[in-house]
Coordinates of C-alpha atoms in Angstrom, one line a residue:
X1 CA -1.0 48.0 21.2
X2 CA 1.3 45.3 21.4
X3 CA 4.7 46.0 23.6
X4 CA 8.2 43.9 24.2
X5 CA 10.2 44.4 26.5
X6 CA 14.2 43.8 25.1
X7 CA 17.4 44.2 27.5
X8 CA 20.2 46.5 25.8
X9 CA 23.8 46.5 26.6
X10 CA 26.5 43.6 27.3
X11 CA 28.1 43.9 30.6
X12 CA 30.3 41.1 31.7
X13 CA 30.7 40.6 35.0
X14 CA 28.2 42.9 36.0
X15 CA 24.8 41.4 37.5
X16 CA 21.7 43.0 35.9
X17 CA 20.3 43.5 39.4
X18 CA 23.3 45.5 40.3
X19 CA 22.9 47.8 37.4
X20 CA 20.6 50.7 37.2
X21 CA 18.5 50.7 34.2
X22 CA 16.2 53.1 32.1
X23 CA 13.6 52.9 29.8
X24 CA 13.8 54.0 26.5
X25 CA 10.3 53.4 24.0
X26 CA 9.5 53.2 20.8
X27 CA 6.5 52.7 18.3
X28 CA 5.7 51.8 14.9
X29 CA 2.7 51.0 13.2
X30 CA 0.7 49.8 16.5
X31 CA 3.8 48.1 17.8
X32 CA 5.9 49.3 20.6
X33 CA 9.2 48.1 22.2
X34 CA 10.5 49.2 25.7
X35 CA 14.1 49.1 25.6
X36 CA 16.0 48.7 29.1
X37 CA 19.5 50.6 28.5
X38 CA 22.1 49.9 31.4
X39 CA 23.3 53.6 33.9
X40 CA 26.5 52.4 35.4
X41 CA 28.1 54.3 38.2
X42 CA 31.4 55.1 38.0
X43 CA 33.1 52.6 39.7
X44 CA 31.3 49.8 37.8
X45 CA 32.4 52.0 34.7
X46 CA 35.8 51.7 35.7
X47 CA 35.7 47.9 37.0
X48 CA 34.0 47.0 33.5
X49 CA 36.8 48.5 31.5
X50 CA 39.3 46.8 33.8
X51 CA 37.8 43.5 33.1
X52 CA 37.8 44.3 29.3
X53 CA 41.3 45.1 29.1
X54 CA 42.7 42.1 30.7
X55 CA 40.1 40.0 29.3
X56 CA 41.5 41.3 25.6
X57 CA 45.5 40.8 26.6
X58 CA 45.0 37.1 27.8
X59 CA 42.4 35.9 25.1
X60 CA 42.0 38.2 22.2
X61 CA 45.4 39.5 21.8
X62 CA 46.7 35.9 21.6
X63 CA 44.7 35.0 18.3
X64 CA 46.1 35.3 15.3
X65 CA 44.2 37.7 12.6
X66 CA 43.1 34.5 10.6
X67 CA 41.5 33.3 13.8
X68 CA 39.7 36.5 14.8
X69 CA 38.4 36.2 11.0
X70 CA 36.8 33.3 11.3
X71 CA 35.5 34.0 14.6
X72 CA 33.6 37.2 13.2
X73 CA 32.3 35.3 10.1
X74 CA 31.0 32.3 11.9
X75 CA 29.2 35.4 13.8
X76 CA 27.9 36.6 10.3
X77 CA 27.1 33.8 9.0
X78 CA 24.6 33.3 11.4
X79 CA 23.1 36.7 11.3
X80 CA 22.7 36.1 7.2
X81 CA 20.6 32.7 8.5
X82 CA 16.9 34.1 8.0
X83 CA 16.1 31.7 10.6
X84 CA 18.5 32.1 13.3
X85 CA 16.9 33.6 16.6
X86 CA 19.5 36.8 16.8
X87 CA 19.0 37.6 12.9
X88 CA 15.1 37.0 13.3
X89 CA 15.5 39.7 16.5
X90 CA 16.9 42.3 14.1
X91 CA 14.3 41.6 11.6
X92 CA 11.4 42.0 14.2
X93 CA 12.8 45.2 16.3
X94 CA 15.0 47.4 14.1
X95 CA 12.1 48.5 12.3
X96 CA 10.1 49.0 15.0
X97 CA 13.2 51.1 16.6
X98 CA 14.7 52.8 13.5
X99 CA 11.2 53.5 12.1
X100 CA 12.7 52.3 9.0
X101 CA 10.3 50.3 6.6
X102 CA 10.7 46.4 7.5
X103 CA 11.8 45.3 3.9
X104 CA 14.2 48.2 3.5
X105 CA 15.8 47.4 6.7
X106 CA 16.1 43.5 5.6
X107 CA 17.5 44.0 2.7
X108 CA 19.9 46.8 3.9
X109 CA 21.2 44.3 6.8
X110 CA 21.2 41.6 4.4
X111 CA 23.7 43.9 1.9
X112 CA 25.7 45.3 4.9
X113 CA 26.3 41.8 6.4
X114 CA 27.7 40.5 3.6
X115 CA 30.7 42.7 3.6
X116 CA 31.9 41.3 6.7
X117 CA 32.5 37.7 5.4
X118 CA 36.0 36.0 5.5
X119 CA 37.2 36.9 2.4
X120 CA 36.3 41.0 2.7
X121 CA 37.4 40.8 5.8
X122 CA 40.8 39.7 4.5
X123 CA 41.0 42.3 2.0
X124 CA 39.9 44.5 4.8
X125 CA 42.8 43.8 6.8
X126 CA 45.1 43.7 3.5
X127 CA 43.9 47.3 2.3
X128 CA 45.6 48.8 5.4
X129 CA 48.8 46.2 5.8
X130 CA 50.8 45.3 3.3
X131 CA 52.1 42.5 5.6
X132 CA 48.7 41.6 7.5
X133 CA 51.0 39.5 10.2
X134 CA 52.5 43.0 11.7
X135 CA 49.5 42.6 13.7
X136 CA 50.5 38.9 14.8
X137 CA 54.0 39.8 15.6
X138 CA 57.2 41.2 14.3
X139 CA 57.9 40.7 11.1
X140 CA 60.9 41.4 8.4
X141 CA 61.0 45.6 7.0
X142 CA 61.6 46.5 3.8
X143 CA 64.4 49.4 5.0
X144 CA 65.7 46.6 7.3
X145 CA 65.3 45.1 10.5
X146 CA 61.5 44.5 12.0
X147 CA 58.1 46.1 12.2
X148 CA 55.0 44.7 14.4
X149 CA 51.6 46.7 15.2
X150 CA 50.1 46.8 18.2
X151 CA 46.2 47.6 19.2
X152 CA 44.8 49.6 21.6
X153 CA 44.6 47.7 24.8
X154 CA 41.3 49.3 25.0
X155 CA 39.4 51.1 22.4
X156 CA 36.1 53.4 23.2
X157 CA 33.0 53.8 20.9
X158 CA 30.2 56.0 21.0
X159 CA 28.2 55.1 18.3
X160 CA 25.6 56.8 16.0
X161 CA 21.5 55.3 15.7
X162 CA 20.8 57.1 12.4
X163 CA 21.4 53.9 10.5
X164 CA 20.7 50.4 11.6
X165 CA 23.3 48.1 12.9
X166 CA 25.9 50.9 12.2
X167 CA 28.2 49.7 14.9
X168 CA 29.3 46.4 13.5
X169 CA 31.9 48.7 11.3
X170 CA 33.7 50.5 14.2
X171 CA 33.9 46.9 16.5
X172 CA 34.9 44.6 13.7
X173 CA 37.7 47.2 13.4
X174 CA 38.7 47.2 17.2
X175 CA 38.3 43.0 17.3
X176 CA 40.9 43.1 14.3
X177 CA 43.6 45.1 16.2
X178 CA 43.0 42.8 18.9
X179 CA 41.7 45.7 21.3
X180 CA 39.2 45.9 24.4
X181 CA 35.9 47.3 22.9
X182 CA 33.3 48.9 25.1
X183 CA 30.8 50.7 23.0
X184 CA 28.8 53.2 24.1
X185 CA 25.3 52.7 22.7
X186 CA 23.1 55.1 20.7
X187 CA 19.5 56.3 22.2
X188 CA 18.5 56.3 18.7
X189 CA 19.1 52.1 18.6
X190 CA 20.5 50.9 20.8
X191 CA 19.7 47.4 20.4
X192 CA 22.2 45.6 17.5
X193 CA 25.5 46.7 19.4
X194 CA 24.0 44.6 22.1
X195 CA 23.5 41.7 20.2
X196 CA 26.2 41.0 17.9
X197 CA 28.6 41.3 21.6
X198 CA 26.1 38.3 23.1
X199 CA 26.3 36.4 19.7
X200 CA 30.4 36.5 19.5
X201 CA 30.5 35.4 23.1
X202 CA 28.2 32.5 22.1
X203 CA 30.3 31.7 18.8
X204 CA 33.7 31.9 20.9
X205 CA 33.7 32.0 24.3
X206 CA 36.9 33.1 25.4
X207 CA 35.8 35.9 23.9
X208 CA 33.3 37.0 26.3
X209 CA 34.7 39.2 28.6
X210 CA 36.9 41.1 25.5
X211 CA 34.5 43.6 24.8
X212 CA 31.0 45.1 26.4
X213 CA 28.3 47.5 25.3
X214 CA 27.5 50.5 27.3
X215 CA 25.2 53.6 27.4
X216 CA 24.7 57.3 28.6
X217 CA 23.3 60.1 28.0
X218 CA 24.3 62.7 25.7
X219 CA 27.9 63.3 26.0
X220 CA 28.1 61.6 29.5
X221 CA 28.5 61.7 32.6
X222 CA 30.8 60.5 35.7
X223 CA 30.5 57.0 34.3
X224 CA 32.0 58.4 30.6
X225 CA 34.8 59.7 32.3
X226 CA 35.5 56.7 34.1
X227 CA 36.0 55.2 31.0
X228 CA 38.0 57.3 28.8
X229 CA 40.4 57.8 31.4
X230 CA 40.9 53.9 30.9
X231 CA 40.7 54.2 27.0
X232 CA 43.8 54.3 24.6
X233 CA 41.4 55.4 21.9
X234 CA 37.9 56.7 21.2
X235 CA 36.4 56.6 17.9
X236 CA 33.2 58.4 17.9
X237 CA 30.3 59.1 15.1
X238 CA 28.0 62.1 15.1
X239 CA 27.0 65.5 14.5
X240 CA 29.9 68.1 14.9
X241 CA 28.6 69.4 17.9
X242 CA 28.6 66.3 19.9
X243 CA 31.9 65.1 18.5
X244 CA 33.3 68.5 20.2
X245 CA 31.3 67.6 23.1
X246 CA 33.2 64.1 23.6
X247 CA 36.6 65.8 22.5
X248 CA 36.2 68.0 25.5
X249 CA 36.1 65.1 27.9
X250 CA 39.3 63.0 26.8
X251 CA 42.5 63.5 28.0
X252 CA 45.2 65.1 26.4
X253 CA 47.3 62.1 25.6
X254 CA 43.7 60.0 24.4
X255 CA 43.8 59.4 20.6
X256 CA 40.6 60.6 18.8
X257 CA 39.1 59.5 15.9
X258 CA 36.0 61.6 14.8
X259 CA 33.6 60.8 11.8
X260 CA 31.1 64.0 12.2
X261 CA 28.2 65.6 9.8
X262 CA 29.4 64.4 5.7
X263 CA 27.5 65.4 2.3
X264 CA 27.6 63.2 -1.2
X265 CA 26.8 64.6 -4.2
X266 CA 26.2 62.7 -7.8
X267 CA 27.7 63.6 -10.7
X268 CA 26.3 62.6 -14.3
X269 CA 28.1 62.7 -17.7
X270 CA 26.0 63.6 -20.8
X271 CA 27.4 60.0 -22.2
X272 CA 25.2 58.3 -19.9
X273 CA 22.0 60.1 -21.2
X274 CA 20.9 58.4 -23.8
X275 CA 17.4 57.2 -23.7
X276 CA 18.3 53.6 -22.5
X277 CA 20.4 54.4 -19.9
X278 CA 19.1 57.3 -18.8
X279 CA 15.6 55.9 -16.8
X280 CA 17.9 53.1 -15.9
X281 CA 20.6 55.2 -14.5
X282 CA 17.9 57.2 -12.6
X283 CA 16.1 54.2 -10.8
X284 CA 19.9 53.8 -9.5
X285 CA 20.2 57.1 -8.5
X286 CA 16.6 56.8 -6.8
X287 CA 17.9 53.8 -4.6
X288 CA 20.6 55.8 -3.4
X289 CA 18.6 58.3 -2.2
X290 CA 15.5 56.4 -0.8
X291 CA 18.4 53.8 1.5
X292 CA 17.9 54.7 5.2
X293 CA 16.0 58.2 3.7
X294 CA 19.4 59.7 2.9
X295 CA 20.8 59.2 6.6
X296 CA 23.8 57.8 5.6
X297 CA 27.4 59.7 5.5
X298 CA 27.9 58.8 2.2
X299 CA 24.0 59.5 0.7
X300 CA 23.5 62.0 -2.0
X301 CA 21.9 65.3 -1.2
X302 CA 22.6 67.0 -5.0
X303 CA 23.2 65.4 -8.6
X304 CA 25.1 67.5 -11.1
X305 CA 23.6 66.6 -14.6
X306 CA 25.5 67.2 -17.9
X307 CA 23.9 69.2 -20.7
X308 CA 24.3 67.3 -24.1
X309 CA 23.1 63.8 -24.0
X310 CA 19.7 62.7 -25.6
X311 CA 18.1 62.8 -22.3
X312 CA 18.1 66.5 -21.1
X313 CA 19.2 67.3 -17.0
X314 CA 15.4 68.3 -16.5
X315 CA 14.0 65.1 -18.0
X316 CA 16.8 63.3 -15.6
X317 CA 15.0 65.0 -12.6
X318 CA 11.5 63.9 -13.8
X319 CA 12.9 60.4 -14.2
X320 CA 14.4 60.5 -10.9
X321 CA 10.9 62.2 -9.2
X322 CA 9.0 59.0 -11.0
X323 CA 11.5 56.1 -9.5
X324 CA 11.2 57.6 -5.8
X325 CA 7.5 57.5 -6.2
X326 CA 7.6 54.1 -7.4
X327 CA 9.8 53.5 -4.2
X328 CA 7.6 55.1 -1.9
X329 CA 5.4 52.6 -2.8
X330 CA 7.3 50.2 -2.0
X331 CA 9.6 51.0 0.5
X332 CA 7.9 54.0 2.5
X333 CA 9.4 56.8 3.7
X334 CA 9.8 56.6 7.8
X335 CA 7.2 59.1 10.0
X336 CA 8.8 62.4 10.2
X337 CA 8.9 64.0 14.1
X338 CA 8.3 67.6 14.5
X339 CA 11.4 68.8 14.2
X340 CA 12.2 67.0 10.9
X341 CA 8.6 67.4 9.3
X342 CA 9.1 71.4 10.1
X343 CA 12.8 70.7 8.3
X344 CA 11.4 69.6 5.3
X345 CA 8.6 72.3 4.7
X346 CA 11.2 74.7 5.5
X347 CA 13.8 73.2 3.3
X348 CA 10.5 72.8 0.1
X349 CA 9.4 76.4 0.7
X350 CA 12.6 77.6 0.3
X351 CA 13.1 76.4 -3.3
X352 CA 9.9 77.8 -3.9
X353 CA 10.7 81.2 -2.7
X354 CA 13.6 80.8 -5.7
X355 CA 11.4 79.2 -8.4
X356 CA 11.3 82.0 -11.6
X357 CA 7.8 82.4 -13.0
X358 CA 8.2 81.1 -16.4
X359 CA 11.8 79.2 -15.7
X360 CA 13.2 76.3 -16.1
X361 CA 13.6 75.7 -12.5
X362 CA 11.2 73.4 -10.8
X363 CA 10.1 71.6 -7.5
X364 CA 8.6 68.1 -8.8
X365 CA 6.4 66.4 -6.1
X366 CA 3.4 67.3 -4.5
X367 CA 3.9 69.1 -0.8
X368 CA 2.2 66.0 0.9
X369 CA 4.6 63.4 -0.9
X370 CA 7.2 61.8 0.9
X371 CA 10.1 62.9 -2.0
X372 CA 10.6 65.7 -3.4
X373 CA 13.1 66.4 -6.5
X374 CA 14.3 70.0 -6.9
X375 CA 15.6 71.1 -10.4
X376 CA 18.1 74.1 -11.6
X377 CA 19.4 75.3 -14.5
X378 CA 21.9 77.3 -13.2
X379 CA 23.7 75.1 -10.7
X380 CA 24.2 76.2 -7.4
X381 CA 27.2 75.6 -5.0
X382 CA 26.7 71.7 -3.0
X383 CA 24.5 72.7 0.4
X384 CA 22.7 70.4 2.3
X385 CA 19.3 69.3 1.6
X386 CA 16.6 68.7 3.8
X387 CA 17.0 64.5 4.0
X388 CA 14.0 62.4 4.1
X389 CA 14.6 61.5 0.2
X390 CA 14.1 65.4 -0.6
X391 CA 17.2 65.7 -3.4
X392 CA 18.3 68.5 -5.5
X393 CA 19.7 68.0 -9.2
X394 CA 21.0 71.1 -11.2
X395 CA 22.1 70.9 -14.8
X396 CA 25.7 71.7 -15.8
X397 CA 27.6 72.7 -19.3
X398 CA 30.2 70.5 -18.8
X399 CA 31.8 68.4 -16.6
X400 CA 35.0 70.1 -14.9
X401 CA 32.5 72.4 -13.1
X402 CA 31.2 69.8 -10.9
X403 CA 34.8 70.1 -8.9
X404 CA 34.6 73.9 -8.0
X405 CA 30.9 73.9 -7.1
X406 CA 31.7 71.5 -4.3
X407 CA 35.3 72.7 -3.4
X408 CA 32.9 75.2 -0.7
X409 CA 32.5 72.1 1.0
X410 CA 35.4 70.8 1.3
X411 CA 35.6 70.0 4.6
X412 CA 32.3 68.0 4.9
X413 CA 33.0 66.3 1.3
X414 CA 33.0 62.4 1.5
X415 CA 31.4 60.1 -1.2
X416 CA 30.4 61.4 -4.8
X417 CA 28.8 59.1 -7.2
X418 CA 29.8 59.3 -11.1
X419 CA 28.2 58.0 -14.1
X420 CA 30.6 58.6 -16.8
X421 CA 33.0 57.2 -19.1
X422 CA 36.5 55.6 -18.0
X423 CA 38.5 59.1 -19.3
X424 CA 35.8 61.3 -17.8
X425 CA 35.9 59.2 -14.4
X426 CA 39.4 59.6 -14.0
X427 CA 39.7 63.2 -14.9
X428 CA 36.7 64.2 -12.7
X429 CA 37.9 61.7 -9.5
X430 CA 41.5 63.8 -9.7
X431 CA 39.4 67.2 -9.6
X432 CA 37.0 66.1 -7.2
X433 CA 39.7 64.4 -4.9
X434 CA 41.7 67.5 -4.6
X435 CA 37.9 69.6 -4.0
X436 CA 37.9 67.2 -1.1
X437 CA 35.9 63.8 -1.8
X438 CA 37.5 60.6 -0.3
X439 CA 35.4 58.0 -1.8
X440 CA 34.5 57.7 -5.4
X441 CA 31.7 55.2 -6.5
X442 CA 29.2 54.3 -8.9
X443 CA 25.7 55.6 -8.5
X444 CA 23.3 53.1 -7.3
X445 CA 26.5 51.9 -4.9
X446 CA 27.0 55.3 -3.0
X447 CA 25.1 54.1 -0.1
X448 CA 27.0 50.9 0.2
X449 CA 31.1 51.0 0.8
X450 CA 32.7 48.0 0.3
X451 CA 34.7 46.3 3.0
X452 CA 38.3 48.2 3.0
X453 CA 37.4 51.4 2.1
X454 CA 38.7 54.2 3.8
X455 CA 36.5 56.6 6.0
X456 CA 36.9 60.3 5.2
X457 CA 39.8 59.4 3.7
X458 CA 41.6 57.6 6.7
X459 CA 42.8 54.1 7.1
X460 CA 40.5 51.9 9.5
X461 CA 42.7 49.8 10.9
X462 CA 46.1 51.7 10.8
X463 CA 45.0 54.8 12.3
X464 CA 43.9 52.2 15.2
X465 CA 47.8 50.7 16.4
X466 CA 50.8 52.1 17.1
X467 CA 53.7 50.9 15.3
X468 CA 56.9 48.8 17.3
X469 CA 60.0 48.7 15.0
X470 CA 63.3 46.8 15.8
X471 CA 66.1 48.8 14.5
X472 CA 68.3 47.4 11.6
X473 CA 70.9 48.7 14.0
X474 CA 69.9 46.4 16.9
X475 CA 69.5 43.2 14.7
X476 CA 73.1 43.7 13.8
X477 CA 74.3 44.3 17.4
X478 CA 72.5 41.0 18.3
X479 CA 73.9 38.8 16.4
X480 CA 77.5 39.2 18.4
X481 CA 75.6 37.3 21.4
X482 CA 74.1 34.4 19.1
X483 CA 75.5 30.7 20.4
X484 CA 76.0 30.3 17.0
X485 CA 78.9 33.0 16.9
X486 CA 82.8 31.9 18.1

């Protein structure tokens, strides 16, 4: 078995042989990589996020928006190179790590990468600011006199591993309100955070000491503590659990931006069931589905199907069973641990337990397959499947139920993919909106947000700054003391 040894973290001014460090392993396919994640103390905690801070209010906070734009897509630009050392690193390891299949991981990189360029950065920054240069200074408010936002002066992450490179979202949000990022790392991967920090330094120096990449275990320690004392913010991804966890440690006056456990669910109009569209709606649907093995916030766990169309809800399912076969083939499911493997069986015997003799209903894939499909007739409320490309789709009479079978879930609701036509999408996004979905997409395109959208509903950038506003009321009692006045 071959092994690598990679370092993990970014700590400026901290020596690596000052810094304890741990071992963290993982193997794929005869490969294994030893990853070396930094334990800091404490007081190197607290030293490092002193560092950040000023760092970011002599360096970072001085750059306009524009300049911090182009700073992040020189970055990205070289990480869409094929042949650049750091994108050729991601390529090589974050399979190995993630478990992930090598091409899926490529392409999804490749895809995700792309929404960071100049122009959706832009429209990033646009979708949240109607005057992006608030964040450059104070500018002119529509009610009268002047607005300006400020960042955090430093903002905490603690990242999630179940996707790859999944903390490039949360820092390219902290480096456009010009705050101190130190991430905290994910055991799960803990290796692109890492990188992208080194390769910004590289691309812009001054920017070196604005930001560094941590990790812990768990929800922490002495060293966590050390750090959200310092932090203005913490914006954390995770399970619920662990998201209370972190909540528990902050202090009262810390602001807290949580993105916890989510479910998506399809929904599919009988006027997209003809016998065209149908196989080719389904090989969509399938791609959603197989993308990181449905470990995305946004991935579909249940399709609602409309009765009516040429191309029965049942038939969809088949159709949907034989394109995550074909992509087993060619993107293959990631090995299962225990505890997901037992998940799975439990989650396939369950639907078994409920199968009529005689019915309708039907569980379509063999119990060794790496996919399995799960058909009803009589649709049930959205719950959460097992993952691991194990979907549900249920058949409905018309479309307006597909809003109250979800409304039980309100609170976990985030991305629901629609095939249907322009009056039925509208309709259906007002229902499903008020049932609780935030983000409304096509199917094929439910695993992949475009840059600007809003998370669970929230603004990315605005629920980051405070706002500073210059009272009409002082303008006018300024301009007494102008040289200009007699």
């Amino acid at each position: 078995m071959s092994v690598q040894h990679v370092q993990a973290g970014y700590l400026p001014g901290l020596a690596t042989a000052d810094v304890q460090w741990q071992t963290l392993s993982f193997e794929q396919d005869g490969q294994r990589v030893d990853v070396a994640v930094p334990v800091l103390t404490a007081p190197q905690m607290q030293a490092l996020a002193q560092r950040v801070r000023q760092a970011s209010a002599r360096h970072l906070k001085t750059m306009t928006v524009s300049e911090i734009i182009d700073v992040i897509d020189r970055a990205i630009t070289r990480l869409l190179d094929p042949d650049d050392p750091y994108r050729q690193q991601a390529d090589a390891l974050l399979p190995i790590v993630s478990g992930y299949d090598a091409q899926m991981v490529r392409l999804g990189l490749t895809g995700f990468f792309k929404t960071f360029r100049a122009p959706q950065l832009h429209r990033f920054v646009a979708e949240d600011f109607a005057n992006p240069k608030v964040l450059d200074g104070f500018q002119p408010a529509p009610k009268g006199g002047a607005v300006r936002a400020h960042g955090p002066q430093l903002l905490a992450h603690s990242w999630a591993g179940n996707v790859p490179a999944l903390a490039l979202w949360s820092l390219v949000c902290g480096l456009l309100v010009k705050a101190g990022n130190i991430g905290k790392l994910p055991s799960a991967e803990p290796l692109f955070a890492g990188w992208f920090a080194r390769l910004l330094a590289e691309v812009h120096p001054p920017l070196a000491d604005c930001l560094a990449v941590v990790w812990w275990r768990g929800a922490g320690d002495e060293a966590a503590d050390a750090l959200y004392a310092q932090a203005d913010t913490v914006v954390a991804y995770g399970g619920n659990d662990a998201l209370h966890a972190i909540q528990q440690r902050l202090p009262v006056t810390t602001r807290f931006l949580a993105h916890g456990h989510k479910l998506g669910v399809g929904v599919v109009s009988a006027r997209a069931l003809d016998a065209q569209r149908a196989p080719a709606l389904a090989r969509r649907a399938a791609w959603d589905v197989m993308r990181y093995d449905q470990q995305g916030c946004y991935s579909p766990q249940l399709f609602y199907v409309q009765r009516g169309g040429q191309v029965s809800p049942r038939d969809f399912a088949a159709y949907l069973a034989g394109e995550l076969a074909n992509l087993q083939t060619r993107f293959p499911r990631r090995a299962l641990d225990l505890t997901e493997s037992a998940a799975v069986a439990k989650w396939r015997q369950s639907i078994e337990w409920q199968l009529p003799p005689g019915g309708r209903d039907a569980l379509l894939g063999d119990p060794d397959s790496a996919w399995s499909v799960a058909y009803f007739d009589a649709a049930p409320p959205l719950s959460p499947t097992a993952l691991h490309r194990n979907i549900a789709v249920a058949a409905i009479d018309t479309l307006d139920q597909a809003a109250a079978l979800v409304a039980g879930a309100s609170r976990y609701l985030q991305t629901a993919g629609v095939a249907a036509t322009p009056e039925e999408l509208y309709r259906l996004a007002d229902q499903l909106g008020a049932a609780g979905v935030t983000r409304i997409s096509a199917i094929g395109a439910m695993s992949m947000p475009e840059a600007g959208w809003h998370h669970d509903g929230r603004f990315n950038l605005l629920d980051l700054v405070r706002m500073t506003e210059i009272a009409q009321s002082a303008e006018a009692a300024a301009e007494p003391y102008a040289p200009y006045e007699p």
